[in-house]
Structure formats: structure tokens, C-alpha cells
Amino acid sequence: MLDRLPLLIGLRYVRAKRRNHFISFISLTSMLGLTLGVAVLILVLSVMNGFDRELRTRILGMVPHTQIEKPSGMTEWQSLAERLTQREHVIGAAPYVEQQGMFAVGGRNHGAMVNGIDPDWERDVSIIDEHMSQGSLDDLVPGEWNVVLGEILARQLGVGVGDSVTLLVPEASITPAGVFPRLKRFTVSGIFSVGADLDANLAYANIEDMQTLARMGDDVGGLRLELDDLFKAGSVTRSIIDELGPGYRGLDWTYTRGNLFQAIQMEKRMIALLLTVIIAVAAFNIVSTLVMVVTDKHADIAILRTIGATPRSIMGIFMVQGLAIGVIGILIGVGLGVLLALTVSDIIAFVESTFGIHFLDAGVYFISELPSQLLWSDVGRIVAAAFGLTFLSTLYPAWRAARVQPAEVLRYE
């Protein structure tokens, strides 16, 4: 019976109506604080995961996971593409010719990276075809000198589908009349929008047209590769370059866009740390609750000691009581946080439609709705941290209860 004493009495103290209403109020406050802290932390991390997913899908859907280049030009790229797609983790390959240039029209000009692509191959490594707001990639026909512009780039140049733009490339052509920059007039055949900075500095043309403009013959600049796991881009790139040998070089997305995702991860960690403070404050409120309970229960503790309860059992009683308060708060918080994380997009949409406000303006942000992605690994870490803080908060009050001397207490009863 004494083995079960801490559990039975600890849970009874949690259920009992205390004579000191202030202690009950502090207990309720601690429980609500844990509930709020756990729920908010789950919600915020889910929203951060949602933004991370959207950025990863949109930006890395346009930017190659890795690209294999050969500065001298890649001639037999078809056979190399077939070879690389048979490798583990590589699910797609497409040739490209990349050219930095400046578009000019009607006194307006703007720099951009022009990618020469084959529309049929490009669909294997890019989501560009899914984000065409006007026109189609199939309009990039060899010899017609068509170009697809990002939405922001087209707006800055003041052009639309059917308009002409002039591309100036940073290479000079020597003619009898002197040295002139190389330029070519293109027709805008489409506009894409992914809602990111790529809309302002990226354009697509047919690969054969860009080969002609760059005077590359049948060579291409390299191959873009799509991977089934983008976080393996570094190791896959290194293994490919080691296999191909000298003359080739690899560049994966961590070099071009890695800083953006590192910033998101750092922001996620800092927000998690700050919100954990809320849980810590609520958990350590349990300290004051249990200290007051110990003071209120001196006589009960003394009687239990006289009938054979050990100091360890007395510690267990108050640890059980504190943990019960914490576990109830944590479980309610998990339920509330998971519910909010799964429905926050619908809740925000309802508020926007009801009150006519917009939290994320599509004209400013790359998404118009609040994304959320619930990861159970995050929930597990939050629960473990909250439970750990709750456990620590019970140690000091339980230790004080175990040090109560029965003779001194009963002398005044």
C-alpha cells in the first residue's frame, strides 16, 4: 500500500478543492500557461514549416537542385543525361544554355538571366510549366526567337505577350564599323509567375536560339538535375563530378539559395526558443503552487511520516501532483495546437472573408494564404521539453516536503 501512496495521495491533492483559493488559482494559471505555450509553439512552428515548404516548392522548383557544367561546352549531352538519370536519387535531367544579359525596350532596361531550354526536357526538372500565367512553353519554337519573362520583369519593362524586347549580352561583336555589343530582338510569347524574386530576374528562350546567340554550335552549357531528396544535392553532386573527372564542375542549390533556407531555419529556432520561455514560466509557476501546498499540508505530511511514510514517498506525492498539473496542461495544449495547426488556413480565410481584410496581400507576398505544415517530430520535441521543465519544477518543493520534521510540526497541533 505504501508503494502506491505517492500516486494515490498526489492525484487526490490535484482533485481536492483546497481551502486556500489562491493556491487553486495559481495551479489553474500554471495549467493554462502550459496549455497556451504548447499550443502557440505548435501553431507557430507549423506555420514556419508551411512557409519553408512553400519556398522550397516554388523557388527550388525553378532553381535546379544541382547542375553539371563543362566550361568548354558539353557536346554529347544526351548520352550523359541518360547516364545520370540512372543514378540513385536523380529523377530528371535537362540541357541548358545560360546567358546573363539586359532587356531593353522603349527606354526601359533591366538585367536578367536568360535560360535557353528545351521545353520537353525542362518539364522534367522545373515547375515553370505549372506557373505560366500567359502563353506556354511550347511557344518557344526554334528560330522564332520567342522569350518567356517573369511577371515582375515584364511589368518593369512595360511589355506583354506579343511585344518585342531587345536582349543585349555582355559580349562584343567586331564589325567593319567598329565594336558593338551583341544584341537580338525577341518576341514575348509568355509570362510566368512563381511569386518570388525569380519573377524579376529570370527569362526563358529556346535552347537552339540561345546556342546561336552565344555562338556555341550544338554544345550546351550543362545539365540541370532534379533529385528525389534535395538535401542530398551536395553528396550527389560531388559523386558525379568525381566520376566524370576533370573538365566538369558541379553547383548545387545550397550555393545559390542556401542562405535563404538557412535564414528560415535560424528564424524558426529563435522563435521556438522565445516561445519555450512561455512554457518555462508556466512550468515554474508550479514551483510556487507546490511550495504553498507543502506549507498548507505540513500536518498531513507529519502524520504520514508517523505511520511509516519515507521521505522518498513524501517527495513522490508532490512530484506526482506537480506532474499531473503539467501533463493535463500539456495534453490540452497539444490537442489545441494540433487543431489550430490543421485549420489555421481555413480560419484565416474565414476571417478575411468576414471582415474584408487581407493578412497576406498577393500583390506584396509570394503567397496569399497562410500555409501550415504540422510535423509530429516538432510536437514530440515540444512535449518532451514541456514535460522536462515541469519535472524540474517539482523537485525543489518535493525536496522541501521530504525535509519536514514530524515532531516539530505536531508539537503545535
CSV table of C-alpha atoms in Angstrom, one decimal:
chain,number,residue,atom,x,y,z
A,1,MET,CA,0.0,0.0,0.0
A,2,LEU,CA,2.9,2.4,0.9
A,3,ASP,CA,4.3,1.8,-2.6
A,4,ARG,CA,1.1,3.3,-4.2
A,5,LEU,CA,0.9,6.1,-1.6
A,6,PRO,CA,2.6,8.8,-3.6
A,7,LEU,CA,0.4,8.2,-6.7
A,8,LEU,CA,-2.9,7.9,-4.7
A,9,ILE,CA,-2.4,11.0,-2.5
A,10,GLY,CA,-0.7,13.1,-5.2
A,11,LEU,CA,-3.7,12.6,-7.5
A,12,ARG,CA,-6.1,13.2,-4.7
A,13,TYR,CA,-4.4,16.6,-3.9
A,14,VAL,CA,-4.9,17.5,-7.6
A,15,ARG,CA,-8.7,16.7,-7.5
A,16,ALA,CA,-9.3,18.1,-4.0
A,17,LYS,CA,-10.9,21.5,-3.5
A,18,ARG,CA,-8.4,23.5,-1.5
A,19,ARG,CA,-9.3,25.7,1.4
A,20,ASN,CA,-6.8,28.2,0.0
A,21,HIS,CA,-8.4,29.6,-3.2
A,22,PHE,CA,-5.2,31.4,-4.1
A,23,ILE,CA,-3.3,28.1,-4.4
A,24,SER,CA,-6.1,26.8,-6.7
A,25,PHE,CA,-5.8,29.9,-8.8
A,26,ILE,CA,-2.0,29.6,-9.1
A,27,SER,CA,-2.5,25.9,-10.1
A,28,LEU,CA,-5.0,26.8,-12.8
A,29,THR,CA,-2.8,29.6,-14.0
A,30,SER,CA,0.1,27.2,-14.4
A,31,MET,CA,-2.0,24.7,-16.3
A,32,LEU,CA,-3.4,27.4,-18.6
A,33,GLY,CA,0.1,28.8,-19.2
A,34,LEU,CA,1.4,25.4,-20.2
A,35,THR,CA,-1.7,24.9,-22.5
A,36,LEU,CA,-1.2,28.2,-24.1
A,37,GLY,CA,2.6,27.9,-24.5
A,38,VAL,CA,2.4,24.4,-26.0
A,39,ALA,CA,-0.5,25.3,-28.4
A,40,VAL,CA,1.2,28.5,-29.6
A,41,LEU,CA,4.5,26.8,-30.1
A,42,ILE,CA,3.0,24.0,-32.2
A,43,LEU,CA,1.0,26.5,-34.2
A,44,VAL,CA,3.9,28.9,-34.9
A,45,LEU,CA,6.3,26.1,-35.8
A,46,SER,CA,3.7,24.6,-38.2
A,47,VAL,CA,3.3,28.0,-39.9
A,48,MET,CA,7.1,28.3,-40.2
A,49,ASN,CA,7.2,24.8,-41.7
A,50,GLY,CA,4.5,25.9,-44.1
A,51,PHE,CA,6.5,28.9,-45.3
A,52,ASP,CA,9.6,26.7,-45.6
A,53,ARG,CA,7.6,24.2,-47.7
A,54,GLU,CA,6.2,26.9,-50.0
A,55,LEU,CA,9.6,28.5,-50.6
A,56,ARG,CA,11.2,25.1,-51.2
A,57,THR,CA,8.4,24.1,-53.6
A,58,ARG,CA,8.3,27.4,-55.5
A,59,ILE,CA,11.9,28.6,-55.6
A,60,LEU,CA,13.6,25.2,-55.7
A,61,GLY,CA,11.1,24.0,-58.2
A,62,MET,CA,12.5,26.6,-60.6
A,63,VAL,CA,16.1,26.6,-59.4
A,64,PRO,CA,17.9,23.3,-60.3
A,65,HIS,CA,18.8,21.0,-57.3
A,66,THR,CA,22.1,20.6,-59.0
A,67,GLN,CA,23.7,21.4,-62.3
A,68,ILE,CA,26.7,19.8,-64.0
A,69,GLU,CA,28.7,22.2,-66.2
A,70,LYS,CA,31.5,22.0,-68.7
A,71,PRO,CA,33.1,25.4,-69.4
A,72,SER,CA,34.4,24.3,-72.8
A,73,GLY,CA,30.9,23.2,-73.8
A,74,MET,CA,29.0,19.9,-73.5
A,75,THR,CA,28.6,18.1,-76.8
A,76,GLU,CA,27.2,14.6,-76.2
A,77,TRP,CA,24.8,15.7,-73.5
A,78,GLN,CA,22.0,13.3,-74.5
A,79,SER,CA,24.0,10.2,-73.6
A,80,LEU,CA,25.3,11.9,-70.4
A,81,ALA,CA,21.7,12.8,-69.4
A,82,GLU,CA,20.6,9.2,-69.8
A,83,ARG,CA,23.5,8.0,-67.8
A,84,LEU,CA,22.9,10.5,-64.9
A,85,THR,CA,19.2,9.8,-64.7
A,86,GLN,CA,20.0,6.1,-64.0
A,87,ARG,CA,21.9,7.1,-60.9
A,88,GLU,CA,20.4,6.9,-57.4
A,89,HIS,CA,18.4,10.0,-56.3
A,90,VAL,CA,18.5,11.6,-59.8
A,91,ILE,CA,15.0,11.7,-61.3
A,92,GLY,CA,15.4,14.1,-64.2
A,93,ALA,CA,17.9,15.9,-66.4
A,94,ALA,CA,17.6,18.8,-68.9
A,95,PRO,CA,20.1,20.7,-71.0
A,96,TYR,CA,20.5,24.5,-70.7
A,97,VAL,CA,22.4,27.4,-72.1
A,98,GLU,CA,22.7,30.2,-69.5
A,99,GLN,CA,23.3,33.8,-70.6
A,100,GLN,CA,23.4,37.0,-68.5
A,101,GLY,CA,22.0,40.0,-70.4
A,102,MET,CA,19.9,43.1,-70.3
A,103,PHE,CA,16.5,43.5,-71.8
A,104,ALA,CA,15.7,46.9,-73.3
A,105,VAL,CA,12.5,48.4,-74.7
A,106,GLY,CA,11.3,51.9,-75.1
A,107,GLY,CA,14.0,53.5,-72.9
A,108,ARG,CA,13.5,50.9,-70.2
A,109,ASN,CA,16.1,48.3,-69.4
A,110,HIS,CA,16.5,45.6,-66.8
A,111,GLY,CA,19.1,42.9,-66.3
A,112,ALA,CA,18.1,39.3,-66.2
A,113,MET,CA,19.4,35.7,-66.5
A,114,VAL,CA,18.2,34.1,-69.7
A,115,ASN,CA,18.0,30.3,-69.7
A,116,GLY,CA,18.0,28.6,-73.1
A,117,ILE,CA,15.9,25.5,-72.6
A,118,ASP,CA,14.2,22.6,-74.5
A,119,PRO,CA,10.6,22.7,-73.3
A,120,ASP,CA,10.2,18.9,-73.5
A,121,TRP,CA,13.2,18.3,-71.3
A,122,GLU,CA,12.7,21.2,-69.0
A,123,ARG,CA,9.4,19.8,-67.6
A,124,ASP,CA,11.4,17.0,-66.0
A,125,VAL,CA,13.4,19.4,-63.8
A,126,SER,CA,11.2,22.5,-63.3
A,127,ILE,CA,7.7,23.6,-62.3
A,128,ILE,CA,7.8,26.5,-64.8
A,129,ASP,CA,5.1,25.0,-66.9
A,130,GLU,CA,2.7,24.9,-63.9
A,131,HIS,CA,3.2,28.7,-63.3
A,132,MET,CA,2.6,30.1,-66.7
A,133,SER,CA,0.1,33.0,-66.3
A,134,GLN,CA,0.1,33.7,-70.0
A,135,GLY,CA,1.3,31.7,-73.0
A,136,SER,CA,3.0,28.4,-73.0
A,137,LEU,CA,6.5,26.9,-73.0
A,138,ASP,CA,5.6,25.2,-76.3
A,139,ASP,CA,5.7,28.6,-77.9
A,140,LEU,CA,9.5,28.6,-77.6
A,141,VAL,CA,9.9,27.3,-81.1
A,142,PRO,CA,13.5,27.2,-82.6
A,143,GLY,CA,14.2,30.0,-84.9
A,144,GLU,CA,11.2,32.2,-83.9
A,145,TRP,CA,13.2,34.0,-81.2
A,146,ASN,CA,10.4,33.9,-78.6
A,147,VAL,CA,11.0,34.6,-74.9
A,148,VAL,CA,9.1,33.9,-71.7
A,149,LEU,CA,9.5,36.6,-69.0
A,150,GLY,CA,8.9,36.7,-65.3
A,151,GLU,CA,5.8,38.7,-64.3
A,152,ILE,CA,7.7,41.4,-62.4
A,153,LEU,CA,10.3,41.7,-65.2
A,154,ALA,CA,7.6,42.1,-67.8
A,155,ARG,CA,5.9,44.8,-65.6
A,156,GLN,CA,9.2,46.6,-65.2
A,157,LEU,CA,9.8,46.6,-68.9
A,158,GLY,CA,6.1,47.5,-69.6
A,159,VAL,CA,5.6,44.7,-72.1
A,160,GLY,CA,3.1,41.9,-72.6
A,161,VAL,CA,2.6,38.9,-74.8
A,162,GLY,CA,3.2,39.8,-78.4
A,163,ASP,CA,5.5,42.8,-77.7
A,164,SER,CA,9.2,42.9,-78.7
A,165,VAL,CA,12.2,43.3,-76.5
A,166,THR,CA,15.9,43.6,-77.2
A,167,LEU,CA,18.4,41.5,-75.4
A,168,LEU,CA,21.9,42.8,-75.0
A,169,VAL,CA,24.6,40.3,-74.0
A,170,PRO,CA,27.9,41.3,-72.5
A,171,GLU,CA,29.9,40.2,-75.5
A,172,ALA,CA,31.2,42.4,-78.3
A,173,SER,CA,30.9,41.8,-82.0
A,174,ILE,CA,33.6,43.2,-84.2
A,175,THR,CA,32.4,44.7,-87.4
A,176,PRO,CA,33.9,46.9,-90.1
A,177,ALA,CA,32.1,49.8,-88.4
A,178,GLY,CA,33.7,49.1,-85.1
A,179,VAL,CA,33.0,47.1,-81.9
A,180,PHE,CA,29.3,46.8,-81.0
A,181,PRO,CA,27.6,44.9,-78.2
A,182,ARG,CA,25.8,41.7,-79.3
A,183,LEU,CA,22.1,42.1,-79.3
A,184,LYS,CA,19.0,40.3,-80.6
A,185,ARG,CA,15.3,41.2,-80.7
A,186,PHE,CA,12.9,38.7,-79.1
A,187,THR,CA,9.1,38.5,-79.1
A,188,VAL,CA,7.4,38.0,-75.7
A,189,SER,CA,5.4,34.7,-76.1
A,190,GLY,CA,4.6,34.1,-72.4
A,191,ILE,CA,4.8,35.3,-68.8
A,192,PHE,CA,5.3,33.2,-65.7
A,193,SER,CA,4.7,33.9,-62.0
A,194,VAL,CA,6.0,31.9,-59.1
A,195,GLY,CA,5.7,34.7,-56.6
A,196,ALA,CA,9.4,35.0,-55.8
A,197,ASP,CA,12.3,37.2,-56.8
A,198,LEU,CA,12.8,34.9,-59.8
A,199,ASP,CA,9.9,36.7,-61.4
A,200,ALA,CA,12.1,39.8,-61.6
A,201,ASN,CA,15.3,38.4,-62.9
A,202,LEU,CA,14.7,35.3,-64.9
A,203,ALA,CA,13.6,34.6,-68.5
A,204,TYR,CA,13.4,31.6,-70.8
A,205,ALA,CA,14.2,31.2,-74.5
A,206,ASN,CA,14.6,28.2,-76.8
A,207,ILE,CA,18.0,26.5,-76.3
A,208,GLU,CA,18.7,26.5,-80.1
A,209,ASP,CA,18.2,30.2,-80.3
A,210,MET,CA,20.5,30.8,-77.3
A,211,GLN,CA,23.1,28.5,-78.8
A,212,THR,CA,23.0,30.6,-82.0
A,213,LEU,CA,23.2,33.9,-79.9
A,214,ALA,CA,26.1,32.5,-77.8
A,215,ARG,CA,27.8,31.0,-80.9
A,216,MET,CA,28.1,27.6,-79.2
A,217,GLY,CA,27.1,25.4,-82.2
A,218,ASP,CA,25.5,22.2,-80.9
A,219,ASP,CA,27.1,22.5,-77.5
A,220,VAL,CA,25.1,23.2,-74.3
A,221,GLY,CA,26.3,24.9,-71.1
A,222,GLY,CA,25.4,21.9,-68.9
A,223,LEU,CA,22.7,19.7,-67.5
A,224,ARG,CA,20.2,20.6,-64.7
A,225,LEU,CA,19.4,17.7,-62.5
A,226,GLU,CA,16.2,17.0,-60.4
A,227,LEU,CA,16.7,14.9,-57.2
A,228,ASP,CA,14.2,13.0,-55.2
A,229,ASP,CA,15.8,14.4,-52.0
A,230,LEU,CA,17.1,17.9,-52.3
A,231,PHE,CA,19.1,17.7,-49.1
A,232,LYS,CA,21.4,15.1,-50.8
A,233,ALA,CA,22.3,17.5,-53.5
A,234,GLY,CA,25.8,18.1,-52.1
A,235,SER,CA,26.8,14.5,-51.9
A,236,VAL,CA,25.2,13.6,-55.3
A,237,THR,CA,27.0,16.4,-57.0
A,238,ARG,CA,30.4,15.5,-55.6
A,239,SER,CA,30.0,11.9,-56.6
A,240,ILE,CA,29.0,12.8,-60.1
A,241,ILE,CA,32.0,15.2,-60.5
A,242,ASP,CA,34.3,12.5,-59.1
A,243,GLU,CA,33.0,10.1,-61.7
A,244,LEU,CA,33.1,12.4,-64.7
A,245,GLY,CA,36.6,13.6,-63.9
A,246,PRO,CA,38.5,16.9,-64.9
A,247,GLY,CA,36.8,19.4,-67.1
A,248,TYR,CA,33.4,19.2,-65.3
A,249,ARG,CA,32.2,21.1,-62.3
A,250,GLY,CA,29.0,20.9,-60.2
A,251,LEU,CA,26.9,23.5,-58.5
A,252,ASP,CA,24.0,22.6,-56.2
A,253,TRP,CA,21.2,24.7,-54.8
A,254,THR,CA,23.0,25.2,-51.4
A,255,TYR,CA,25.4,27.6,-53.1
A,256,THR,CA,22.7,29.7,-54.9
A,257,ARG,CA,19.8,29.6,-52.5
A,258,GLY,CA,21.2,28.0,-49.3
A,259,ASN,CA,21.4,31.3,-47.4
A,260,LEU,CA,17.6,31.8,-47.7
A,261,PHE,CA,16.7,28.5,-46.2
A,262,GLN,CA,19.4,28.8,-43.5
A,263,ALA,CA,17.8,32.1,-42.5
A,264,ILE,CA,14.4,30.4,-42.3
A,265,GLN,CA,15.8,27.6,-40.1
A,266,MET,CA,17.6,30.1,-37.9
A,267,GLU,CA,14.4,32.2,-37.5
A,268,LYS,CA,12.4,29.0,-36.7
A,269,ARG,CA,14.9,28.1,-34.0
A,270,MET,CA,14.9,31.6,-32.4
A,271,ILE,CA,11.1,31.8,-32.4
A,272,ALA,CA,11.0,28.3,-30.8
A,273,LEU,CA,13.4,29.4,-28.2
A,274,LEU,CA,11.5,32.5,-27.3
A,275,LEU,CA,8.2,30.7,-27.1
A,276,THR,CA,9.7,28.0,-25.0
A,277,VAL,CA,10.2,30.7,-22.4
A,278,ILE,CA,6.4,30.9,-22.1
A,279,ILE,CA,6.3,27.2,-21.3
A,280,ALA,CA,9.2,27.7,-18.8
A,281,VAL,CA,7.4,30.5,-17.0
A,282,ALA,CA,4.2,28.4,-16.8
A,283,ALA,CA,6.1,25.3,-15.7
A,284,PHE,CA,8.0,27.1,-12.9
A,285,ASN,CA,4.7,28.6,-11.7
A,286,ILE,CA,4.2,25.0,-10.5
A,287,VAL,CA,7.1,25.7,-8.0
A,288,SER,CA,5.2,28.4,-6.2
A,289,THR,CA,2.0,26.3,-6.3
A,290,LEU,CA,3.7,23.3,-4.7
A,291,VAL,CA,5.6,25.3,-2.2
A,292,MET,CA,2.3,26.8,-0.9
A,293,VAL,CA,0.7,23.3,-0.9
A,294,VAL,CA,3.6,21.9,1.1
A,295,THR,CA,3.2,24.7,3.6
A,296,ASP,CA,-0.5,24.1,3.8
A,297,LYS,CA,0.0,20.3,4.2
A,298,HIS,CA,2.6,20.3,7.0
A,299,ALA,CA,0.3,18.5,9.4
A,300,ASP,CA,-0.7,15.9,6.7
A,301,ILE,CA,3.0,15.3,6.0
A,302,ALA,CA,3.8,14.8,9.6
A,303,ILE,CA,1.0,12.3,10.1
A,304,LEU,CA,2.1,10.3,7.0
A,305,ARG,CA,5.7,10.2,8.4
A,306,THR,CA,4.5,8.9,11.7
A,307,ILE,CA,2.6,6.0,10.1
A,308,GLY,CA,5.7,4.9,8.2
A,309,ALA,CA,5.9,7.0,5.0
A,310,THR,CA,9.5,7.6,4.0
A,311,PRO,CA,11.0,11.0,2.8
A,312,ARG,CA,11.1,9.4,-0.7
A,313,SER,CA,7.4,8.7,-0.6
A,314,ILE,CA,6.7,12.3,0.5
A,315,MET,CA,8.7,13.6,-2.4
A,316,GLY,CA,6.8,11.3,-4.7
A,317,ILE,CA,3.4,12.7,-3.5
A,318,PHE,CA,4.2,16.3,-4.5
A,319,MET,CA,6.1,15.3,-7.7
A,320,VAL,CA,3.0,13.4,-8.8
A,321,GLN,CA,0.8,16.4,-8.0
A,322,GLY,CA,3.0,18.8,-10.0
A,323,LEU,CA,3.4,16.4,-12.9
A,324,ALA,CA,-0.3,15.8,-13.0
A,325,ILE,CA,-0.9,19.6,-13.3
A,326,GLY,CA,1.7,19.8,-16.0
A,327,VAL,CA,0.6,16.7,-18.0
A,328,ILE,CA,-3.0,17.9,-18.1
A,329,GLY,CA,-1.9,21.3,-19.4
A,330,ILE,CA,0.4,19.8,-21.9
A,331,LEU,CA,-2.2,17.3,-23.3
A,332,ILE,CA,-4.8,20.1,-23.7
A,333,GLY,CA,-2.2,22.3,-25.3
A,334,VAL,CA,-1.2,19.6,-27.8
A,335,GLY,CA,-4.8,19.0,-28.7
A,336,LEU,CA,-5.5,22.7,-29.2
A,337,GLY,CA,-2.2,23.3,-31.0
A,338,VAL,CA,-2.7,20.4,-33.5
A,339,LEU,CA,-6.3,21.5,-34.1
A,340,LEU,CA,-5.2,25.1,-34.9
A,341,ALA,CA,-2.2,24.0,-37.0
A,342,LEU,CA,-4.5,21.8,-39.2
A,343,THR,CA,-7.2,24.5,-39.6
A,344,VAL,CA,-5.3,27.9,-39.4
A,345,SER,CA,-5.5,28.4,-43.2
A,346,ASP,CA,-9.3,27.9,-43.1
A,347,ILE,CA,-9.7,30.2,-40.0
A,348,ILE,CA,-7.6,33.0,-41.6
A,349,ALA,CA,-9.6,32.6,-44.8
A,350,PHE,CA,-12.9,32.9,-42.9
A,351,VAL,CA,-11.7,36.0,-41.0
A,352,GLU,CA,-10.6,37.6,-44.3
A,353,SER,CA,-13.9,36.9,-46.0
A,354,THR,CA,-16.0,38.0,-43.0
A,355,PHE,CA,-14.2,41.3,-42.1
A,356,GLY,CA,-12.8,42.1,-45.6
A,357,ILE,CA,-9.2,42.2,-44.6
A,358,HIS,CA,-6.1,40.6,-46.1
A,359,PHE,CA,-3.3,39.3,-43.9
A,360,LEU,CA,-1.1,38.4,-46.9
A,361,ASP,CA,-1.6,40.6,-49.9
A,362,ALA,CA,-0.9,38.6,-53.1
A,363,GLY,CA,0.5,41.8,-54.6
A,364,VAL,CA,3.2,42.0,-51.9
A,365,TYR,CA,3.8,38.5,-50.8
A,366,PHE,CA,4.5,35.4,-52.9
A,367,ILE,CA,1.5,33.6,-51.3
A,368,SER,CA,-1.9,34.9,-50.5
A,369,GLU,CA,-2.9,32.4,-47.8
A,370,LEU,CA,-1.2,31.3,-44.5
A,371,PRO,CA,0.5,28.0,-45.0
A,372,SER,CA,0.8,25.4,-42.3
A,373,GLN,CA,2.6,22.0,-42.2
A,374,LEU,CA,2.3,20.0,-39.0
A,375,LEU,CA,5.3,17.9,-38.2
A,376,TRP,CA,4.9,15.3,-35.5
A,377,SER,CA,8.6,15.4,-34.8
A,378,ASP,CA,8.1,19.1,-33.7
A,379,VAL,CA,5.2,18.1,-31.5
A,380,GLY,CA,7.3,15.4,-29.9
A,381,ARG,CA,10.1,17.8,-29.1
A,382,ILE,CA,7.7,20.3,-27.7
A,383,VAL,CA,6.0,17.7,-25.4
A,384,ALA,CA,9.4,16.5,-24.2
A,385,ALA,CA,10.7,20.0,-23.4
A,386,ALA,CA,7.4,20.9,-21.6
A,387,PHE,CA,7.4,17.7,-19.6
A,388,GLY,CA,11.1,18.1,-18.7
A,389,LEU,CA,10.6,21.7,-17.4
A,390,THR,CA,7.5,20.5,-15.5
A,391,PHE,CA,9.6,17.7,-13.9
A,392,LEU,CA,12.3,20.1,-12.9
A,393,SER,CA,9.8,22.4,-11.3
A,394,THR,CA,8.6,19.7,-9.0
A,395,LEU,CA,12.0,18.8,-7.5
A,396,TYR,CA,12.5,21.7,-5.1
A,397,PRO,CA,9.0,21.7,-3.5
A,398,ALA,CA,9.1,17.9,-3.2
A,399,TRP,CA,12.5,18.1,-1.5
A,400,ARG,CA,11.2,20.7,1.0
A,401,ALA,CA,8.3,18.4,1.8
A,402,ALA,CA,10.6,15.5,2.4
A,403,ARG,CA,12.6,17.6,5.0
A,404,VAL,CA,9.5,18.3,7.1
A,405,GLN,CA,10.2,17.1,10.7
A,406,PRO,CA,7.1,15.4,12.2
A,407,ALA,CA,7.9,16.2,15.8
A,408,GLU,CA,8.3,19.9,15.2
A,409,VAL,CA,5.0,20.1,13.3
A,410,LEU,CA,2.9,18.0,15.6
A,411,ARG,CA,4.2,19.9,18.7
A,412,TYR,CA,2.0,22.8,17.8
A,413,GLU,CA,-1.1,20.9,16.6
